[in-house]
Rosetta silent file (secondary structure, phi, psi, omega in degrees, C-alpha in Angstrom):
SEQUENCE: XXXXXXXXXXXXXXXXXXXXXXXXXXXXXXXXXXXXXXXXXXXXXXXXXXXXXXXXXXXXXXXXXXXXXXXXXXXXXXXXXXXXXXXXXXXXXXXXXXXXXXXXXXXXXXXXXXXXXXXXXXXXXXXXXXXXXXXXXXXXX
SCORE:     score description
SCORE:     0.000 S_00000001
   1 L     0.000   90.800 -176.499 -118.314   10.714  -22.985 S_00000001
   2 L   -99.327   35.228 -177.887 -118.147    8.209  -25.730 S_00000001
   3 L   -91.511  133.150  178.694 -114.423    8.419  -26.331 S_00000001
   4 L  -119.638  135.755 -179.599 -112.382    5.258  -26.610 S_00000001
   5 L  -114.006   40.840 -176.796 -108.600    5.139  -26.373 S_00000001
   6 L  -102.500   11.812 -177.712 -108.116    1.555  -27.364 S_00000001
   7 L   -61.567  -41.546 -179.146 -106.587    2.188  -30.817 S_00000001
   8 L   -66.378  -30.391 -179.259 -103.091    1.362  -29.680 S_00000001
   9 L   -84.510  -16.747 -176.890 -104.249   -1.863  -28.145 S_00000001
  10 L   -93.010    8.146  176.427 -106.291   -2.899  -31.199 S_00000001
  11 L   110.745    1.710  179.185 -103.328   -3.140  -33.630 S_00000001
  12 L   -98.900   24.178 -178.844 -102.766    0.456  -34.714 S_00000001
  13 L   -72.973  155.644  178.788  -99.662    0.868  -32.600 S_00000001
  14 L   -68.572  143.252  174.967  -96.512    2.444  -34.030 S_00000001
  15 L  -100.129  145.448 -177.756  -93.926    0.117  -35.460 S_00000001
  16 L  -110.831   35.803  178.921  -90.297    0.683  -34.632 S_00000001
  17 L  -104.388  148.135  179.586  -88.812   -1.055  -37.697 S_00000001
  18 L   -85.585  134.466  176.838  -86.668    0.662  -40.326 S_00000001
  19 L   -84.954  109.248 -175.836  -88.059    0.686  -43.861 S_00000001
  20 L   -95.993    0.757 -178.609  -85.144   -0.544  -45.986 S_00000001
  21 H   -59.753  -46.897  177.321  -86.960   -0.581  -49.328 S_00000001
  22 H   -63.100  -35.038  178.275  -85.644    2.862  -50.477 S_00000001
  23 H   -63.928  -43.549  179.928  -82.141    1.879  -49.401 S_00000001
  24 H   -65.496  -39.380  178.493  -82.316   -1.325  -51.443 S_00000001
  25 H   -61.935  -44.500  179.171  -83.601    0.598  -54.470 S_00000001
  26 H   -64.456  -42.505 -179.736  -80.692    3.041  -54.319 S_00000001
  27 H   -64.388  -38.329  178.381  -78.175    0.229  -53.903 S_00000001
  28 H   -66.998  -39.429  177.257  -79.548   -1.643  -56.915 S_00000001
  29 H   -64.140  -44.411  178.029  -79.322    1.472  -59.087 S_00000001
  30 H   -63.231  -38.495  178.341  -75.717    2.041  -57.984 S_00000001
  31 H   -61.871  -44.001  178.862  -74.903   -1.606  -58.664 S_00000001
  32 H   -64.058  -41.737  179.009  -76.238   -1.334  -62.209 S_00000001
  33 H   -61.330  -45.509  179.742  -74.271    1.882  -62.796 S_00000001
  34 H   -67.190  -35.851  178.809  -71.037    0.275  -61.594 S_00000001
  35 H   -66.682  -32.503 -179.939  -71.676   -2.868  -63.632 S_00000001
  36 H   -79.434  -41.013 -174.261  -72.089   -0.787  -66.787 S_00000001
  37 H   -85.194  -22.319 -177.109  -69.158    1.600  -66.233 S_00000001
  38 H   -61.433  -43.880  177.995  -66.564   -0.823  -64.825 S_00000001
  39 H   -65.058  -26.090  179.704  -65.744   -2.494  -68.166 S_00000001
  40 H   -73.724  -22.314 -176.198  -65.283    0.933  -69.756 S_00000001
  41 H   -91.073    0.434 -178.206  -62.623    1.908  -67.218 S_00000001
  42 L  -105.335  157.478  177.075  -60.358   -1.053  -67.896 S_00000001
  43 L   -96.481  137.008 -176.180  -57.722   -1.546  -70.565 S_00000001
  44 L   -84.092  -11.844 -177.411  -58.179   -4.563  -72.820 S_00000001
  45 L   -98.737  110.164  179.251  -54.481   -5.118  -73.488 S_00000001
  46 L   -76.957  136.058  178.139  -52.837   -7.059  -70.659 S_00000001
  47 L  -148.386  139.984  178.481  -49.232   -6.131  -69.981 S_00000001
  48 L  -105.861   99.747 -175.375  -46.886   -6.923  -67.132 S_00000001
  49 L   -79.462  137.749  177.322  -44.772   -3.793  -66.685 S_00000001
  50 L   -78.091  157.035  177.448  -41.319   -4.117  -65.145 S_00000001
  51 L   -79.909  150.825  179.034  -40.303   -2.045  -62.167 S_00000001
  52 L  -116.022  137.150  176.827  -37.890    0.831  -62.659 S_00000001
  53 L  -110.305   15.575  179.277  -35.136    1.779  -60.277 S_00000001
  54 L   -73.266  144.624  178.022  -34.148    4.934  -62.163 S_00000001
  55 L   -70.740  145.795  178.814  -34.017    8.143  -60.207 S_00000001
  56 L   -69.300  143.247 -179.652  -36.757   10.637  -60.961 S_00000001
  57 L   -75.920  127.168  177.873  -35.751   13.497  -63.185 S_00000001
  58 L   -67.908  148.862  179.293  -35.711   16.792  -61.302 S_00000001
  59 L   -64.055  147.758 -179.243  -37.907   19.487  -62.802 S_00000001
  60 L   -67.649  144.497 -178.091  -36.187   21.879  -65.144 S_00000001
  61 L   -65.006  -47.555 -176.223  -35.177   25.192  -63.615 S_00000001
  62 L  -130.966  100.307 -179.940  -36.476   27.354  -66.420 S_00000001
  63 L   -68.572  152.012 -179.876  -38.979   25.773  -68.799 S_00000001
  64 E   -99.884  115.435  179.754  -39.024   26.951  -72.410 S_00000001
  65 E  -102.962  125.689  174.511  -42.466   28.223  -73.428 S_00000001
  66 E  -110.738  124.684 -173.933  -43.278   28.628  -77.105 S_00000001
  67 E  -117.572  131.923  173.103  -46.474   30.605  -77.714 S_00000001
  68 E  -110.912  110.592 -174.623  -48.578   30.796  -80.873 S_00000001
  69 L   -83.595  170.711 -177.110  -50.869   33.788  -80.552 S_00000001
  70 L   -61.430  -32.135  179.449  -54.260   34.340  -82.202 S_00000001
  71 L   -88.993   15.522  176.153  -52.684   36.604  -84.845 S_00000001
  72 L    68.998   15.524  172.667  -50.176   33.765  -85.614 S_00000001
  73 L   -79.637  150.924 -177.443  -47.207   35.589  -84.075 S_00000001
  74 E  -112.279  141.983  175.666  -44.708   33.397  -82.248 S_00000001
  75 E  -137.085  140.964  171.409  -43.035   34.112  -78.913 S_00000001
  76 E  -111.902  117.201 -170.562  -40.416   32.239  -76.943 S_00000001
  77 L    66.652 -121.296  177.342  -40.843   33.203  -73.334 S_00000001
  78 L  -106.776    2.868 -175.618  -41.859   36.866  -73.549 S_00000001
  79 E   -99.662  122.611  176.518  -39.859   37.653  -76.703 S_00000001
  80 E   -76.567  140.154  179.920  -41.641   37.731  -80.054 S_00000001
  81 E  -135.383  165.968  173.031  -39.735   36.151  -82.924 S_00000001
  82 L   -90.166  159.106 -179.464  -40.225   35.454  -86.607 S_00000001
  83 H   -60.339  -34.623 -178.616  -40.775   31.926  -87.926 S_00000001
  84 H   -70.590  -17.970  179.379  -37.411   31.981  -89.693 S_00000001
  85 H   -92.984   -0.593 -171.879  -35.689   32.653  -86.331 S_00000001
  86 H   -54.943  -52.386 -175.953  -37.367   29.708  -84.542 S_00000001
  87 H   -64.118  -44.350 -176.419  -34.427   27.272  -84.666 S_00000001
  88 H   -69.063  -39.668 -179.765  -31.733   29.801  -83.756 S_00000001
  89 H   -69.784  -38.414  176.592  -33.674   31.345  -80.859 S_00000001
  90 H   -64.344  -39.173  177.826  -34.580   27.902  -79.492 S_00000001
  91 H   -61.375  -39.058  177.103  -30.919   26.875  -79.684 S_00000001
  92 H   -69.356  -40.309 -177.008  -29.997   29.930  -77.608 S_00000001
  93 H   -69.630  -29.081 -177.756  -32.828   29.354  -75.110 S_00000001
  94 L  -105.222    5.145 -177.699  -31.910   25.697  -74.619 S_00000001
  95 L    57.769   34.915  177.002  -28.131   26.134  -74.900 S_00000001
  96 L    79.549    0.433 -179.638  -28.179   23.797  -77.889 S_00000001
  97 L   -85.193  106.770 -176.889  -29.724   20.917  -75.935 S_00000001
  98 L   -83.563    1.160  175.831  -32.384   19.466  -78.233 S_00000001
  99 L   -92.818    0.829  177.807  -33.608   17.064  -75.561 S_00000001
 100 L   -71.270  139.279  178.176  -35.153   19.905  -73.566 S_00000001
 101 L   -79.190  130.938  178.791  -38.924   19.733  -73.434 S_00000001
 102 E  -100.152  127.210  178.535  -40.644   22.641  -75.179 S_00000001
 103 E   -95.332  112.832 -175.279  -43.969   23.733  -73.695 S_00000001
 104 E   -99.678  121.948  175.409  -46.214   24.859  -76.559 S_00000001
 105 E  -112.668  131.065  178.177  -49.095   27.219  -75.837 S_00000001
 106 E  -131.457  139.773  176.623  -51.508   28.074  -78.635 S_00000001
 107 L   -62.482  143.481 -176.137  -54.513   30.371  -78.617 S_00000001
 108 L   -69.387  -13.153  177.965  -57.732   28.384  -78.921 S_00000001
 109 L   -88.566   -4.124  179.856  -58.734   30.392  -81.995 S_00000001
 110 L   -73.034  133.806  178.917  -55.656   29.238  -83.952 S_00000001
 111 L   -71.953  153.790 -174.352  -56.531   26.858  -86.751 S_00000001
 112 H   -60.389  -38.783 -177.460  -55.148   23.348  -86.649 S_00000001
 113 H   -66.515  -31.554  176.346  -53.020   23.683  -89.794 S_00000001
 114 H   -69.756  -37.443  176.436  -51.124   26.662  -88.306 S_00000001
 115 H   -65.450  -41.117  178.588  -50.422   24.647  -85.160 S_00000001
 116 H   -66.301  -35.940  175.901  -49.186   21.735  -87.272 S_00000001
 117 H   -60.666  -42.060  179.150  -46.916   24.077  -89.235 S_00000001
 118 H   -67.396  -40.974  177.406  -45.326   25.211  -85.977 S_00000001
 119 H   -63.504  -38.509  176.101  -44.942   21.612  -84.778 S_00000001
 120 H   -64.724  -37.688  176.278  -43.303   20.732  -88.101 S_00000001
 121 H   -63.584  -38.416  176.509  -40.936   23.680  -87.634 S_00000001
 122 H   -65.700  -41.644  179.777  -39.996   22.357  -84.201 S_00000001
 123 H   -65.060  -42.835  178.957  -39.379   18.900  -85.622 S_00000001
 124 H   -63.429  -30.844  178.356  -37.265   20.324  -88.451 S_00000001
 125 H   -79.356   -8.497  177.752  -35.217   22.238  -85.862 S_00000001
 126 L    97.885    6.661  179.982  -34.591   18.969  -83.999 S_00000001
 127 L   -97.787  106.264 -174.982  -36.872   19.537  -81.015 S_00000001
 128 L  -104.865  -13.233  179.476  -38.985   16.417  -80.630 S_00000001
 129 L   -95.611   96.251 -176.712  -40.034   16.724  -76.993 S_00000001
 130 E  -123.682  130.344  176.815  -43.059   19.012  -77.140 S_00000001
 131 E  -114.744  130.075  177.572  -45.736   19.306  -74.485 S_00000001
 132 E   -84.359  132.138 -176.993  -49.029   21.033  -75.258 S_00000001
 133 E  -105.182  134.755  175.736  -50.121   23.408  -72.504 S_00000001
 134 L  -139.620  170.570  177.479  -53.764   24.070  -71.676 S_00000001
 135 L   -80.125  132.626  174.504  -55.759   25.511  -68.832 S_00000001
 136 L   -80.353  169.372  178.024  -56.674   23.047  -66.118 S_00000001
 137 L   -67.166  132.592 -179.718  -60.067   23.058  -64.493 S_00000001
 138 L    87.593   -2.220  179.868  -60.309   25.951  -62.075 S_00000001
 139 L   -83.023  142.298  179.009  -57.364   27.799  -63.617 S_00000001
 140 L   -98.280  143.974 -179.292  -57.839   31.463  -64.317 S_00000001
 141 L   -86.076    0.000    0.000  -56.629   33.006  -67.548 S_00000001
């Protein structure tokens, strides 16, 4: 029986220390990433904005949706209209209030010049508050 069990006593015993080298490597990579991206997330123009004590505007009861479809037809709400009727129908939908925000939805296949024509028509009708509507992430069509 030539077996010896002295390995643990001769220096091959288990060590109970944590190896922090991989942790340090990960932290250094994260530090470099933050050092590179932090200047990109800041604004270069310093401004000291004043506080506002104005009451928040309540949301409108019935928003006005203007839709430009792929075939270039226009609809306000669910009603299709002609381009020449845009100003009169908007005046009826907003009760003549030209400060109402118009929510503009356009099909993604509509060319840019057709969208600009519609925006110019809104401006000519006196409606300057226009919000472009798109699908958010996770929204279903």
